[in-house]
XYZ file of C-alpha atoms in Angstrom:
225
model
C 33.518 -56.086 -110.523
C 31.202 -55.485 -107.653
C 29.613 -57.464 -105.638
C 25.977 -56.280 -106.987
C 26.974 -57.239 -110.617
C 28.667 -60.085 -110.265
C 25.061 -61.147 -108.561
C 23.593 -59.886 -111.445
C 25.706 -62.065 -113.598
C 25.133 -65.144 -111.682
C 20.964 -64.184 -111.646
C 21.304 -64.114 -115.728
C 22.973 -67.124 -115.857
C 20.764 -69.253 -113.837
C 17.488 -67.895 -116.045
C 19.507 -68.421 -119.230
C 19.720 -71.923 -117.793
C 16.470 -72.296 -116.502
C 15.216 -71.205 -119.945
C 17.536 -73.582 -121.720
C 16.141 -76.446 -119.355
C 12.570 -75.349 -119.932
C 13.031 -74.741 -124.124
C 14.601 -78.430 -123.589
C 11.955 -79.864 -121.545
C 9.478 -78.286 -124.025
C 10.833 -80.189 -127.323
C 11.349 -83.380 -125.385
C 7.475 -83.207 -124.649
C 6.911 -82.317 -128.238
C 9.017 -84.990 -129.478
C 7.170 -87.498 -127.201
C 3.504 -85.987 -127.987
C 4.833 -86.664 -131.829
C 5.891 -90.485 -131.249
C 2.833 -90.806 -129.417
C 0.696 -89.324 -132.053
C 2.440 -91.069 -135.081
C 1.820 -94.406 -132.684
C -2.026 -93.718 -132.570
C -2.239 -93.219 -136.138
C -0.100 -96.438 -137.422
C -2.856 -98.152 -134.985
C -5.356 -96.157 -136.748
C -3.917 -97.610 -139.964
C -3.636 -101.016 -138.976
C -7.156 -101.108 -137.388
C -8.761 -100.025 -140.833
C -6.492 -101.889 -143.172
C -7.253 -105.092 -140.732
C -11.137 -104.976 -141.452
C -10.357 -103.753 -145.038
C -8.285 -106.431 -146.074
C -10.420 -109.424 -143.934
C -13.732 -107.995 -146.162
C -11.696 -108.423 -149.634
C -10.413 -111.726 -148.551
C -13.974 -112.824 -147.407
C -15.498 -111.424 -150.690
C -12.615 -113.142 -152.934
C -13.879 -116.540 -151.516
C -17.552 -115.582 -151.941
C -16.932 -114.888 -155.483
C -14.446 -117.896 -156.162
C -17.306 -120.234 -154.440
C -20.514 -118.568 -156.735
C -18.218 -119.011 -159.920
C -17.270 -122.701 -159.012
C -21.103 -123.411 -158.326
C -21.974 -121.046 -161.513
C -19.491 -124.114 -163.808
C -21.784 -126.673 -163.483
C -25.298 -127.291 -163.923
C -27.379 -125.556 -160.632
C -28.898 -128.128 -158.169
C -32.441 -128.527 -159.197
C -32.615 -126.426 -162.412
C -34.946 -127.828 -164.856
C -33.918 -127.341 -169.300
C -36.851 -127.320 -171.948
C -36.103 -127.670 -175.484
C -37.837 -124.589 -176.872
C -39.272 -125.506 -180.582
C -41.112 -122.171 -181.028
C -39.385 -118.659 -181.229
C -41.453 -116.393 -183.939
C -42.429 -113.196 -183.214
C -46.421 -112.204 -182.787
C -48.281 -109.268 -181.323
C -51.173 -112.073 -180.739
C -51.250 -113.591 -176.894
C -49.759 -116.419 -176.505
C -51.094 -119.361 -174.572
C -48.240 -120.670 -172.933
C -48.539 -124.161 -171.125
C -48.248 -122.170 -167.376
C -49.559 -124.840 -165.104
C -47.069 -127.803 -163.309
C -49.124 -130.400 -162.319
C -46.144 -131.708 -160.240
C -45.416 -128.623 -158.329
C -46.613 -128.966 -154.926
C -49.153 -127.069 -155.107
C -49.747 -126.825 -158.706
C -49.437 -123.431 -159.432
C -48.221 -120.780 -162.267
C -44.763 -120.935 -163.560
C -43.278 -118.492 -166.363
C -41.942 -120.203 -169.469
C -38.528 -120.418 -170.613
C -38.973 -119.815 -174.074
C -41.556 -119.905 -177.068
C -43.232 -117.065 -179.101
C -43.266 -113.711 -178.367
C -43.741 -110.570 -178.716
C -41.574 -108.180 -181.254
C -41.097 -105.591 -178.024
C -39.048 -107.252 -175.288
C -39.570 -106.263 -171.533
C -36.937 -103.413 -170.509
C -34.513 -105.192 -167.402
C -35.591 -103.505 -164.541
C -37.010 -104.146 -161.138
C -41.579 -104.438 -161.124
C -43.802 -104.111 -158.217
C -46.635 -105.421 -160.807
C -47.062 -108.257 -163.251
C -45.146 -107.988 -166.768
C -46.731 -109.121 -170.077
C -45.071 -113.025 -170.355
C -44.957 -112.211 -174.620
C -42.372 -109.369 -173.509
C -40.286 -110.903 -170.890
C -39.917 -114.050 -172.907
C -38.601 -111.616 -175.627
C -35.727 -110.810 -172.873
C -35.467 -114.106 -171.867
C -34.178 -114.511 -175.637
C -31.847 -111.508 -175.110
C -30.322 -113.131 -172.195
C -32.109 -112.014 -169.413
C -32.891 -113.629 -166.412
C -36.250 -113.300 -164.962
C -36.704 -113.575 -161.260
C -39.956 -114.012 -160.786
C -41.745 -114.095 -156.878
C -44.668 -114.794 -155.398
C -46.661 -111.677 -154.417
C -47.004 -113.732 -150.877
C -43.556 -113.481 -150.379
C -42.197 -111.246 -147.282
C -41.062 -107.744 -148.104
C -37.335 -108.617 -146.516
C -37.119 -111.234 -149.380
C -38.347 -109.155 -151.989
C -36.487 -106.412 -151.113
C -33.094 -108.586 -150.810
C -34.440 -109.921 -154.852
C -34.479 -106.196 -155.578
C -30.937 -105.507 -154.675
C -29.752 -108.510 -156.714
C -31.737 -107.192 -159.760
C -30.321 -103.760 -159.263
C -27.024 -105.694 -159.770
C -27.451 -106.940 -163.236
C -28.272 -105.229 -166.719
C -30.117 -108.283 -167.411
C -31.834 -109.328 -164.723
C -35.862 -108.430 -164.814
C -38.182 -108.489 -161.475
C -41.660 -108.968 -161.159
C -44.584 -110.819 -159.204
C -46.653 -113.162 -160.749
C -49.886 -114.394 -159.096
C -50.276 -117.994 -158.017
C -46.463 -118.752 -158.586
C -45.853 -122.552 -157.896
C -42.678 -121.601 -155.521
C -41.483 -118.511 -154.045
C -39.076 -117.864 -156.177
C -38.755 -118.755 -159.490
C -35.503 -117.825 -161.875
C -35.849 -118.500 -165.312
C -33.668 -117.967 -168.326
C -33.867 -119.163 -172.090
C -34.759 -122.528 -171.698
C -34.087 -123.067 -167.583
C -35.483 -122.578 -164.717
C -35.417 -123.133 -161.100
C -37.684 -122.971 -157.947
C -36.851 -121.721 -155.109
C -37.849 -121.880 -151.277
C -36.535 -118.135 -150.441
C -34.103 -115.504 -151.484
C -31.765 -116.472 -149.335
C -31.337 -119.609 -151.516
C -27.432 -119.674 -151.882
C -28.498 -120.909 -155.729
C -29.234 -117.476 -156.605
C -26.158 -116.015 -157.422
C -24.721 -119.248 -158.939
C -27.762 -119.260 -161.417
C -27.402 -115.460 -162.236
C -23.666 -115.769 -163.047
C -24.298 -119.137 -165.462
C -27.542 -118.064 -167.309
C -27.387 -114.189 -167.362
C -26.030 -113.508 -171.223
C -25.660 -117.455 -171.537
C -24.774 -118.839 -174.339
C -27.888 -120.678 -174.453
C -29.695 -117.611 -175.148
C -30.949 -117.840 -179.232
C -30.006 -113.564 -179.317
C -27.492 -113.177 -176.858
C -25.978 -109.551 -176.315
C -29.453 -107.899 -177.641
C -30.666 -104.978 -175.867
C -32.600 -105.332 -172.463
C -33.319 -101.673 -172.644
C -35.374 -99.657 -174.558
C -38.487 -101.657 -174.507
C -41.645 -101.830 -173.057
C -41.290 -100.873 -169.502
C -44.993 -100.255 -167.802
């Protein structure tokens, strides 16, 4: 062999190894991008599962603590016999004023006679007819009731939890004695605010209560202006 090839030879050997090194190099830096990248993405993981599973946990205890409060009697609620539960198209002059409100004001009744259309659930920028809601109220609605004082934040906040329930009806009524006012068949309760932690716990006892005289009746289909 000459001289010339056997350089040759030894020139094509040291690129073969060169390329070897550099194919070698290349997967090592491939392997280490992949590690790297299958690193980011367990972190990834983690860092959603971690806010994920902190949410359920704090929602679990929210809903534990609104059914615990929801077993007993609500702080405050007031229960009326109701005597009177015919149907009539005439008004109804319900006793509306509580002298021992602070101020006296309007409160909705619990319960009486009514009128044969109830109020459809729903959420009401404007005053309902009292004949139909009390018709839900014997359905086992709930109506939250507000003053037409009270901030937009708060009434908005009342909206969400009425978009919530099938049952639950919304509506201002002038001259309400509190803020808010909740009342189902037979209860009621006043209110300072939305925010009252009492709302929930009152919505989860009384909505479809067994108090109510025609519980699991429609809340849908009626009058709705």
């Amino acid at each position: 062999m000459s001289a010339s090839q056997s350089k040759r030879l030894q020139r094509a050997a040291l690129r073969a190894a060169r390329l070897a090194e550099a194919q070698a190099q290349q997967r090592r830096e491939q392997q280490r991008r992949g590690r790297v990248l299958v690193q980011i993405l367990a972190l990834g993981i983690v860092g959603l599962l971690v806010p994920t599973a902190v949410v359920l946990v704090i929602a679990f205890r929210q809903k534990a603590a609104v059914e615990a409060a929801a077993g007993s009697p609500i702080a405050g609620e007031q229960v009326m016999k109701i005597a009177d539960t015919a149907h009539t198209s005439a008004s109804v002059d319900y006793d509306l004023e509580s002298a021992a409100t602070p101020p006296a004001g309007t409160l909705p009744p619990t319960g009486g006679d009514h009128d044969p259309a109830w109020q459809s659930c729903g959420i009401y920028d404007t005053p309902v007819r009292t004949e139909n809601a009390v018709h839900s109220l014997e359905h086992g609605a709930v109506w939250i009731a507000y003053n037409p004082s009270l901030p937009e934040g708060q009434v908005e906040d009342l909206a969400d939890v009425a978009d919530a329930h099938p049952y639950a009806l919304l509506s201002p009524i002038p001259d309400l004695a509190a803020p808010v006012v909740l009342s189902a068949w037979g209860v009621q309760l006043q209110l300072p605010s939305s925010a009252d932690p009492r709302v929930e716990p009152f919505l989860t006892r009384y909505l479809q209560g067994p108090q109510s005289p025609e519980l699991g009746a429609a809340c849908s289909g009626g009058v709705s202006q």
